[in-house]
Amino acid sequence: LTVRKRNFYRSDGRDLTPYHMKIEDFVLDEMVQELESSSDYWKRREAIARHNASNPMVRRGLALTPVKFGISFTATWFNQAGALVHIYRDGSVHLNHGGTEMGQGLFIKVAQVVADALGLPMERIKISATRTDKVPNTSATAASSGADLNAMAALNATQLLKQRLVAFASDHFTVKADDIHFKDAQVHIGAQSIDFADLIEKAYMARVQLSATGFYRTPKIHYDRKAGKGRPFFYFAYGAAVSEVALDTLTGENRIVAVDILHDVGRSLNPAVDLGQIEGGFIQGMGWLTTEELWWDHEGRIRTHAPSTYKIPTCSDRPEDMTVRLWAGGENKEHTIHRSKAVGEPPLMLAISVHQALSDAVSSISGYRHLPSLDAPATPEALLKAVKIEQARAENTRIA
């Protein structure tokens, strides 16, 4: 951990990535310091060292790993989105955008943005499935960009509608535009208030357009793929995780004792959704690094092709003690949707702490003198092989 911290980006000239992008939003130093304290990292490391000194069979390991994850498609042209928003005479709103809902909470986030902009409860916002005959030329819902792109496009459409409504209300009620506010399904117009639906009916009768398309393109980004230089990412998402594991040196079987995660999502659009994404991403990452092995036979046929052989994590694989927190200091320095940050793929990398904790447990066998040769995924077979190597090293050191 000490070496990792010494290699952090800094503002004293150590702020340039290998692809020549200047880091302007680095917060990992603050986050790691906070997680070190909240997880009792150093006390636990001392306790684990004492445990390992007297328990040769079951070794424990601990690791704190930071994550810096760039957000945007490196294929710059994908960083665009469209949206279509209708307001009906009864005050209900229909929303369609280019993002695909696959259980990650995208639709609810985009609907929240529209509801907040119009001062309406969520039940007034209706979302229909993504269709290219409504919003054409959609980008893939990938690269953790779903909310960043589509919520901004939806907000753009909503703001156009709101501008029309404000202009109409200002003229109709003879008040200044600055004195018109949308809140709690009411429109406050100077000293009076009317229902949002009533304003919509009046606007309809006055032939105000109640439908709008929105568009968003991510600013600032550019990348020369041949030169390997540019600014491929709009910003970075950061996180850190502490994982503690127990390893049976006789079989290679292991379990995750405890996990502490601190993740930066900026100003969260929906904390409940983001916490679920972080936890789910971490569990998926556990599988990637410990159980999900791809194996081909000598004829090139993949043999790990079913749940019986390709082993993904189950509910029982969830760490016994798992704490996930959103970083309170998070606020995106870039102008994203309400200063939030993407939370799709970045948490997957937090599971690197599990692999490193297993490596730490193996390393304890030879007195932490060697970095074990431990490939990913760290299956029980791979761990047992690494254990045997470290035991041989320890024996050779003892004889010498």
Short mmCIF file of C-alpha atoms in Angstrom, two decimals:
data_model
loop_
_atom_site.label_atom_id
_atom_site.label_comp_id
_atom_site.label_asym_id
_atom_site.label_seq_id
_atom_site.Cartn_x
_atom_site.Cartn_y
_atom_site.Cartn_z
CA LEU A 1 0.00 0.00 0.00
CA THR A 2 2.83 2.37 0.84
CA VAL A 3 4.37 1.82 -2.60
CA ARG A 4 0.99 2.32 -4.30
CA LYS A 5 0.48 5.63 -2.51
CA ARG A 6 3.94 6.84 -3.52
CA ASN A 7 3.00 6.22 -7.15
CA PHE A 8 -0.21 8.29 -7.06
CA TYR A 9 -0.64 11.14 -9.52
CA ARG A 10 0.33 14.52 -8.10
CA SER A 11 0.08 18.15 -9.17
CA ASP A 12 3.87 18.61 -9.07
CA GLY A 13 4.40 17.45 -12.63
CA ARG A 14 3.27 13.85 -12.06
CA ASP A 15 -0.17 14.39 -13.54
CA LEU A 16 0.17 13.07 -17.10
CA THR A 17 -1.15 9.70 -18.28
CA PRO A 18 0.77 7.50 -20.77
CA TYR A 19 -1.61 8.82 -23.46
CA HIS A 20 -0.74 12.43 -22.57
CA MET A 21 -3.98 13.35 -20.82
CA LYS A 22 -3.53 15.65 -17.84
CA ILE A 23 -5.21 14.43 -14.65
CA GLU A 24 -7.21 17.32 -13.20
CA ASP A 25 -9.60 15.57 -10.81
CA PHE A 26 -7.41 13.16 -8.82
CA VAL A 27 -8.96 12.34 -5.42
CA LEU A 28 -7.58 8.88 -4.64
CA ASP A 29 -5.12 10.21 -2.09
CA GLU A 30 -8.01 11.55 0.00
CA MET A 31 -10.16 8.47 -0.54
CA VAL A 32 -7.43 5.97 0.36
CA GLN A 33 -6.57 7.92 3.49
CA GLU A 34 -10.22 7.85 4.54
CA LEU A 35 -10.59 4.13 3.79
CA GLU A 36 -7.37 3.28 5.64
CA SER A 37 -8.86 4.88 8.73
CA SER A 38 -12.46 3.64 8.45
CA SER A 39 -11.40 0.04 7.74
CA ASP A 40 -8.68 -0.07 10.44
CA TYR A 41 -6.34 -1.26 7.72
CA TRP A 42 -3.07 -1.12 9.65
CA LYS A 43 -4.48 -2.66 12.84
CA ARG A 44 -5.94 -5.51 10.81
CA ARG A 45 -2.64 -6.04 9.02
CA GLU A 46 -0.88 -6.42 12.37
CA ALA A 47 -3.57 -8.85 13.57
CA ILE A 48 -3.26 -10.90 10.38
CA ALA A 49 0.52 -11.08 10.74
CA ARG A 50 0.08 -12.46 14.28
CA HIS A 51 -2.54 -14.95 13.05
CA ASN A 52 -0.34 -16.22 10.22
CA ALA A 53 2.64 -16.65 12.54
CA SER A 54 0.73 -19.27 14.56
CA ASN A 55 -1.63 -20.77 11.95
CA PRO A 56 0.24 -22.60 9.18
CA MET A 57 -2.88 -24.26 7.73
CA VAL A 58 -5.29 -21.34 7.28
CA ARG A 59 -3.54 -18.19 6.14
CA ARG A 60 -5.13 -14.77 6.03
CA GLY A 61 -4.45 -11.99 3.57
CA LEU A 62 -5.33 -8.31 3.32
CA ALA A 63 -5.10 -5.79 0.49
CA LEU A 64 -6.21 -2.25 -0.24
CA THR A 65 -6.31 -1.43 -3.94
CA PRO A 66 -7.30 1.88 -5.60
CA VAL A 67 -9.10 2.25 -8.93
CA LYS A 68 -8.97 5.04 -11.51
CA PHE A 69 -11.38 4.42 -14.39
CA GLY A 70 -11.76 6.64 -17.46
CA ILE A 71 -15.31 7.44 -18.55
CA SER A 72 -16.22 7.90 -22.24
CA PHE A 73 -16.09 5.85 -25.39
CA THR A 74 -12.56 6.00 -26.81
CA ALA A 75 -14.32 5.84 -30.19
CA THR A 76 -15.26 9.51 -29.86
CA TRP A 77 -18.26 9.44 -32.21
CA PHE A 78 -20.19 7.17 -29.83
CA ASN A 79 -20.30 9.92 -27.21
CA GLN A 80 -23.66 11.34 -28.27
CA ALA A 81 -27.29 10.70 -27.36
CA GLY A 82 -30.80 11.79 -28.22
CA ALA A 83 -34.12 11.95 -26.39
CA LEU A 84 -37.79 12.59 -27.13
CA VAL A 85 -40.11 14.10 -24.51
CA HIS A 86 -43.87 14.68 -24.84
CA ILE A 87 -46.15 16.46 -22.37
CA TYR A 88 -49.83 15.51 -22.63
CA ARG A 89 -52.86 17.65 -21.78
CA ASP A 90 -53.42 15.85 -18.48
CA GLY A 91 -49.94 16.85 -17.28
CA SER A 92 -48.36 13.44 -17.79
CA VAL A 93 -44.97 13.14 -19.48
CA HIS A 94 -43.77 10.51 -21.93
CA LEU A 95 -40.02 9.94 -22.19
CA ASN A 96 -37.99 8.02 -24.72
CA HIS A 97 -34.21 8.06 -25.06
CA GLY A 98 -31.40 6.08 -26.66
CA GLY A 99 -30.31 4.10 -23.61
CA THR A 100 -31.11 0.44 -23.00
CA GLU A 101 -32.37 -0.66 -19.59
CA MET A 102 -30.78 -3.96 -18.58
CA GLY A 103 -31.35 -3.86 -14.85
CA GLN A 104 -28.79 -1.17 -14.07
CA GLY A 105 -31.34 1.49 -13.14
CA LEU A 106 -30.83 3.72 -16.17
CA PHE A 107 -34.52 4.36 -16.86
CA ILE A 108 -35.22 5.41 -13.28
CA LYS A 109 -32.26 7.80 -13.26
CA VAL A 110 -33.26 9.50 -16.51
CA ALA A 111 -36.89 9.73 -15.37
CA GLN A 112 -35.74 11.31 -12.10
CA VAL A 113 -33.82 13.96 -14.03
CA VAL A 114 -36.92 14.85 -16.08
CA ALA A 115 -39.20 14.82 -13.04
CA ASP A 116 -36.83 17.08 -11.11
CA ALA A 117 -36.58 19.56 -13.97
CA LEU A 118 -40.38 19.87 -14.24
CA GLY A 119 -41.05 19.69 -10.50
CA LEU A 120 -43.21 16.59 -10.89
CA PRO A 121 -43.57 13.35 -8.92
CA MET A 122 -42.07 10.27 -10.53
CA GLU A 123 -45.47 8.70 -11.26
CA ARG A 124 -46.14 11.45 -13.82
CA ILE A 125 -43.18 10.29 -15.95
CA LYS A 126 -43.79 7.35 -18.27
CA ILE A 127 -40.90 5.69 -20.10
CA SER A 128 -41.27 3.47 -23.14
CA ALA A 129 -38.73 0.94 -24.42
CA THR A 130 -35.86 2.24 -26.51
CA ARG A 131 -36.81 2.37 -30.22
CA THR A 132 -34.81 3.74 -33.11
CA ASP A 133 -37.97 4.95 -34.85
CA LYS A 134 -38.35 7.42 -31.97
CA VAL A 135 -34.73 8.23 -31.18
CA PRO A 136 -32.49 7.33 -34.13
CA ASN A 137 -28.78 6.54 -34.35
CA THR A 138 -28.47 5.46 -30.74
CA SER A 139 -25.07 4.71 -29.25
CA ALA A 140 -24.44 1.49 -27.40
CA THR A 141 -25.40 1.50 -23.74
CA ALA A 142 -21.87 0.64 -22.73
CA ALA A 143 -18.65 2.15 -21.38
CA SER A 144 -20.63 3.15 -18.26
CA SER A 145 -22.00 6.08 -20.27
CA GLY A 146 -25.74 5.39 -20.12
CA ALA A 147 -26.80 8.04 -17.63
CA ASP A 148 -24.12 10.55 -18.63
CA LEU A 149 -25.31 10.64 -22.23
CA ASN A 150 -29.04 9.91 -22.13
CA ALA A 151 -29.93 11.87 -19.01
CA MET A 152 -28.23 14.92 -20.50
CA ALA A 153 -30.17 14.50 -23.76
CA ALA A 154 -33.43 14.10 -21.83
CA LEU A 155 -32.63 17.18 -19.76
CA ASN A 156 -31.95 19.14 -22.93
CA ALA A 157 -35.39 18.23 -24.32
CA THR A 158 -37.06 19.01 -21.00
CA GLN A 159 -35.37 22.40 -20.77
CA LEU A 160 -36.64 23.29 -24.24
CA LEU A 161 -40.19 22.45 -23.14
CA LYS A 162 -39.76 24.34 -19.91
CA GLN A 163 -38.54 27.43 -21.77
CA ARG A 164 -41.67 27.37 -23.93
CA LEU A 165 -43.91 26.99 -20.89
CA VAL A 166 -42.16 29.80 -19.02
CA ALA A 167 -42.42 32.10 -22.05
CA PHE A 168 -46.12 31.31 -22.38
CA ALA A 169 -46.85 31.77 -18.65
CA SER A 170 -44.88 35.01 -18.54
CA ASP A 171 -46.95 36.45 -21.39
CA HIS A 172 -50.28 34.96 -20.27
CA PHE A 173 -50.04 36.06 -16.62
CA THR A 174 -47.96 39.20 -17.23
CA VAL A 175 -45.12 38.28 -14.89
CA LYS A 176 -41.36 38.11 -15.28
CA ALA A 177 -39.87 34.81 -16.37
CA ASP A 178 -37.62 34.83 -13.29
CA ASP A 179 -40.75 34.73 -11.09
CA ILE A 180 -41.97 31.41 -12.53
CA HIS A 181 -40.96 28.20 -10.77
CA PHE A 182 -41.93 24.53 -11.09
CA LYS A 183 -42.20 22.58 -7.82
CA ASP A 184 -44.36 19.83 -6.28
CA ALA A 185 -46.56 19.50 -9.39
CA GLN A 186 -47.36 23.20 -9.09
CA VAL A 187 -46.25 26.14 -11.17
CA HIS A 188 -45.60 29.19 -9.02
CA ILE A 189 -46.27 32.28 -11.12
CA GLY A 190 -45.51 35.41 -9.19
CA ALA A 191 -47.84 35.45 -6.16
CA GLN A 192 -50.17 32.73 -7.45
CA SER A 193 -49.83 28.99 -8.06
CA ILE A 194 -51.62 26.65 -10.44
CA ASP A 195 -51.46 22.92 -11.06
CA PHE A 196 -48.90 21.84 -13.64
CA ALA A 197 -51.71 20.12 -15.57
CA ASP A 198 -53.71 23.35 -15.65
CA LEU A 199 -50.78 25.24 -17.15
CA ILE A 200 -50.33 22.51 -19.74
CA GLU A 201 -54.02 22.73 -20.74
CA LYS A 202 -53.73 26.51 -21.12
CA ALA A 203 -50.54 26.12 -23.16
CA TYR A 204 -52.20 23.54 -25.39
CA MET A 205 -55.18 25.83 -26.02
CA ALA A 206 -52.69 28.58 -26.92
CA ARG A 207 -51.02 26.19 -29.41
CA VAL A 208 -47.70 25.91 -27.59
CA GLN A 209 -45.64 22.97 -28.82
CA LEU A 210 -45.54 20.34 -26.07
CA SER A 211 -43.07 17.95 -27.63
CA ALA A 212 -39.30 18.32 -27.95
CA THR A 213 -36.23 16.39 -28.99
CA GLY A 214 -33.01 16.66 -27.04
CA PHE A 215 -29.40 16.01 -27.92
CA TYR A 216 -26.10 15.78 -26.07
CA ARG A 217 -22.51 15.31 -27.13
CA THR A 218 -19.70 14.88 -24.63
CA PRO A 219 -17.39 17.92 -24.76
CA LYS A 220 -13.59 18.21 -24.58
CA ILE A 221 -12.77 14.67 -25.73
CA HIS A 222 -10.47 13.79 -28.64
CA TYR A 223 -8.09 10.94 -29.33
CA ASP A 224 -5.53 10.16 -32.02
CA ARG A 225 -5.52 6.37 -32.05
CA LYS A 226 -2.43 6.11 -34.28
CA ALA A 227 -0.37 8.40 -32.07
CA GLY A 228 -1.91 7.04 -28.87
CA LYS A 229 -2.41 10.57 -27.60
CA GLY A 230 -5.29 12.83 -26.67
CA ARG A 231 -8.08 13.16 -24.15
CA PRO A 232 -10.14 9.99 -24.63
CA PHE A 233 -12.00 10.42 -21.34
CA PHE A 234 -14.20 13.26 -20.10
CA TYR A 235 -13.38 12.45 -16.48
CA PHE A 236 -12.37 9.61 -14.18
CA ALA A 237 -14.32 7.60 -11.62
CA TYR A 238 -12.36 6.61 -8.53
CA GLY A 239 -12.74 3.99 -5.85
CA ALA A 240 -10.85 1.90 -3.33
CA ALA A 241 -11.50 -1.43 -1.64
CA VAL A 242 -10.06 -3.36 1.28
CA SER A 243 -10.50 -7.13 1.13
CA GLU A 244 -9.59 -9.70 3.77
CA VAL A 245 -9.45 -13.40 2.87
CA ALA A 246 -8.83 -16.75 4.53
CA LEU A 247 -6.96 -19.42 2.54
CA ASP A 248 -6.81 -23.16 3.28
CA THR A 249 -3.24 -24.11 2.34
CA LEU A 250 -4.13 -27.81 2.11
CA THR A 251 -6.81 -27.44 -0.56
CA GLY A 252 -6.59 -23.93 -2.01
CA GLU A 253 -10.18 -23.28 -0.97
CA ASN A 254 -10.78 -19.76 0.30
CA ARG A 255 -13.40 -17.35 1.51
CA ILE A 256 -13.70 -13.59 1.67
CA VAL A 257 -13.95 -12.58 5.31
CA ALA A 258 -14.61 -8.86 4.93
CA VAL A 259 -14.77 -6.13 2.30
CA ASP A 260 -14.81 -2.36 2.78
CA ILE A 261 -15.50 -0.21 -0.29
CA LEU A 262 -15.40 3.55 -0.75
CA HIS A 263 -16.47 4.70 -4.20
CA ASP A 264 -16.73 8.09 -5.87
CA VAL A 265 -19.96 8.57 -7.83
CA GLY A 266 -19.88 12.36 -7.75
CA ARG A 267 -23.25 13.77 -6.67
CA SER A 268 -25.27 10.58 -6.94
CA LEU A 269 -28.44 10.68 -9.04
CA ASN A 270 -29.81 7.75 -7.03
CA PRO A 271 -27.73 6.49 -4.06
CA ALA A 272 -29.71 3.24 -3.74
CA VAL A 273 -29.11 2.34 -7.39
CA ASP A 274 -25.45 3.30 -7.17
CA LEU A 275 -24.84 1.24 -4.04
CA GLY A 276 -26.42 -1.77 -5.74
CA GLN A 277 -24.28 -1.26 -8.83
CA ILE A 278 -21.11 -1.07 -6.75
CA GLU A 279 -21.92 -4.21 -4.80
CA GLY A 280 -22.95 -6.12 -7.92
CA GLY A 281 -19.93 -4.96 -9.88
CA PHE A 282 -17.63 -6.05 -7.08
CA ILE A 283 -19.20 -9.51 -6.87
CA GLN A 284 -18.92 -9.88 -10.65
CA GLY A 285 -15.27 -8.87 -10.41
CA MET A 286 -14.74 -11.53 -7.75
CA GLY A 287 -15.86 -14.13 -10.25
CA TRP A 288 -13.65 -12.70 -12.96
CA LEU A 289 -10.56 -12.93 -10.74
CA THR A 290 -11.20 -16.10 -8.70
CA THR A 291 -13.53 -18.60 -10.39
CA GLU A 292 -14.45 -17.81 -14.01
CA GLU A 293 -11.84 -19.86 -15.84
CA LEU A 294 -11.82 -20.30 -19.60
CA TRP A 295 -10.34 -23.64 -20.68
CA TRP A 296 -9.90 -25.08 -24.16
CA ASP A 297 -9.00 -28.68 -24.96
CA HIS A 298 -6.22 -29.72 -27.37
CA GLU A 299 -8.61 -29.46 -30.33
CA GLY A 300 -9.50 -25.86 -29.53
CA ARG A 301 -12.96 -26.56 -28.13
CA ILE A 302 -13.98 -24.55 -25.09
CA ARG A 303 -14.85 -26.85 -22.20
CA THR A 304 -15.97 -24.31 -19.62
CA HIS A 305 -19.18 -23.60 -21.50
CA ALA A 306 -21.92 -24.25 -18.92
CA PRO A 307 -22.78 -23.38 -15.29
CA SER A 308 -21.31 -26.74 -14.25
CA THR A 309 -17.86 -25.77 -15.49
CA TYR A 310 -17.85 -21.98 -15.84
CA LYS A 311 -18.34 -20.91 -12.25
CA ILE A 312 -19.88 -17.52 -11.60
CA PRO A 313 -20.41 -16.17 -8.07
CA THR A 314 -23.64 -17.03 -6.28
CA CYS A 315 -25.40 -15.36 -3.36
CA SER A 316 -23.45 -17.55 -0.94
CA ASP A 317 -20.17 -16.15 -2.29
CA ARG A 318 -20.99 -12.67 -1.02
CA PRO A 319 -18.44 -11.62 1.60
CA GLU A 320 -19.51 -12.33 5.18
CA ASP A 321 -18.98 -8.69 6.12
CA MET A 322 -19.43 -6.18 3.30
CA THR A 323 -19.53 -2.41 3.76
CA VAL A 324 -20.12 -0.16 0.75
CA ARG A 325 -20.07 3.62 1.06
CA LEU A 326 -20.39 6.46 -1.42
CA TRP A 327 -17.63 9.02 -0.95
CA ALA A 328 -19.17 12.06 0.71
CA GLY A 329 -16.65 14.39 -0.92
CA GLY A 330 -17.65 13.35 -4.41
CA GLU A 331 -18.67 16.03 -6.90
CA ASN A 332 -17.69 15.83 -10.53
CA LYS A 333 -15.52 18.77 -11.54
CA GLU A 334 -16.80 18.38 -15.09
CA HIS A 335 -20.27 19.50 -16.13
CA THR A 336 -21.99 16.11 -16.13
CA ILE A 337 -25.65 15.50 -15.32
CA HIS A 338 -26.04 17.15 -11.89
CA ARG A 339 -22.28 16.61 -11.32
CA SER A 340 -22.72 12.84 -11.02
CA LYS A 341 -20.30 10.13 -12.12
CA ALA A 342 -20.77 6.86 -13.96
CA VAL A 343 -21.09 3.71 -11.88
CA GLY A 344 -21.23 0.71 -14.19
CA GLU A 345 -17.87 -0.85 -14.91
CA PRO A 346 -15.57 0.97 -12.44
CA PRO A 347 -16.65 -1.09 -9.37
CA LEU A 348 -15.70 -4.30 -11.21
CA MET A 349 -12.05 -3.32 -10.74
CA LEU A 350 -12.45 -3.00 -6.98
CA ALA A 351 -12.35 -6.81 -6.86
CA ILE A 352 -8.64 -6.63 -7.69
CA SER A 353 -8.31 -6.25 -3.91
CA VAL A 354 -9.56 -9.86 -3.53
CA HIS A 355 -6.90 -11.22 -5.87
CA GLN A 356 -4.23 -9.16 -4.12
CA ALA A 357 -5.42 -10.33 -0.69
CA LEU A 358 -5.14 -13.95 -1.83
CA SER A 359 -1.64 -13.20 -3.12
CA ASP A 360 -0.84 -11.65 0.26
CA ALA A 361 -2.03 -14.79 2.06
CA VAL A 362 0.17 -16.99 -0.14
CA SER A 363 3.13 -14.65 0.32
CA SER A 364 2.89 -15.02 4.10
CA ILE A 365 4.02 -18.66 3.77
CA SER A 366 7.55 -17.57 2.85
CA GLY A 367 7.57 -14.61 5.21
CA TYR A 368 6.42 -12.05 2.63
CA ARG A 369 9.80 -12.31 0.87
CA HIS A 370 8.41 -13.13 -2.57
CA LEU A 371 5.62 -12.01 -4.86
CA PRO A 372 3.70 -15.21 -5.63
CA SER A 373 3.15 -16.30 -9.20
CA LEU A 374 -0.64 -16.18 -9.13
CA ASP A 375 -2.51 -15.83 -12.40
CA ALA A 376 -6.15 -14.79 -12.75
CA PRO A 377 -8.50 -16.37 -12.07
CA ALA A 378 -7.04 -17.45 -8.74
CA THR A 379 -8.89 -20.76 -8.61
CA PRO A 380 -8.27 -23.23 -5.77
CA GLU A 381 -6.01 -25.19 -8.14
CA ALA A 382 -3.97 -22.09 -9.00
CA LEU A 383 -3.76 -21.11 -5.34
CA LEU A 384 -2.64 -24.58 -4.28
CA LYS A 385 0.09 -24.51 -6.91
CA ALA A 386 1.26 -21.09 -5.65
CA VAL A 387 1.15 -22.36 -2.05
CA LYS A 388 3.42 -25.30 -2.92
CA ILE A 389 5.94 -22.97 -4.55
CA GLU A 390 6.03 -20.68 -1.50
CA GLN A 391 6.32 -23.63 0.87
CA ALA A 392 9.35 -24.85 -1.10
CA ARG A 393 10.87 -21.38 -0.94
CA ALA A 394 10.28 -21.22 2.79
CA GLU A 395 11.90 -24.64 3.26
CA ASN A 396 14.92 -23.65 1.19
CA THR A 397 15.30 -20.47 3.23
CA ARG A 398 15.09 -22.46 6.49
CA ILE A 399 17.75 -24.94 5.34
CA ALA A 400 20.03 -22.16 4.15
#
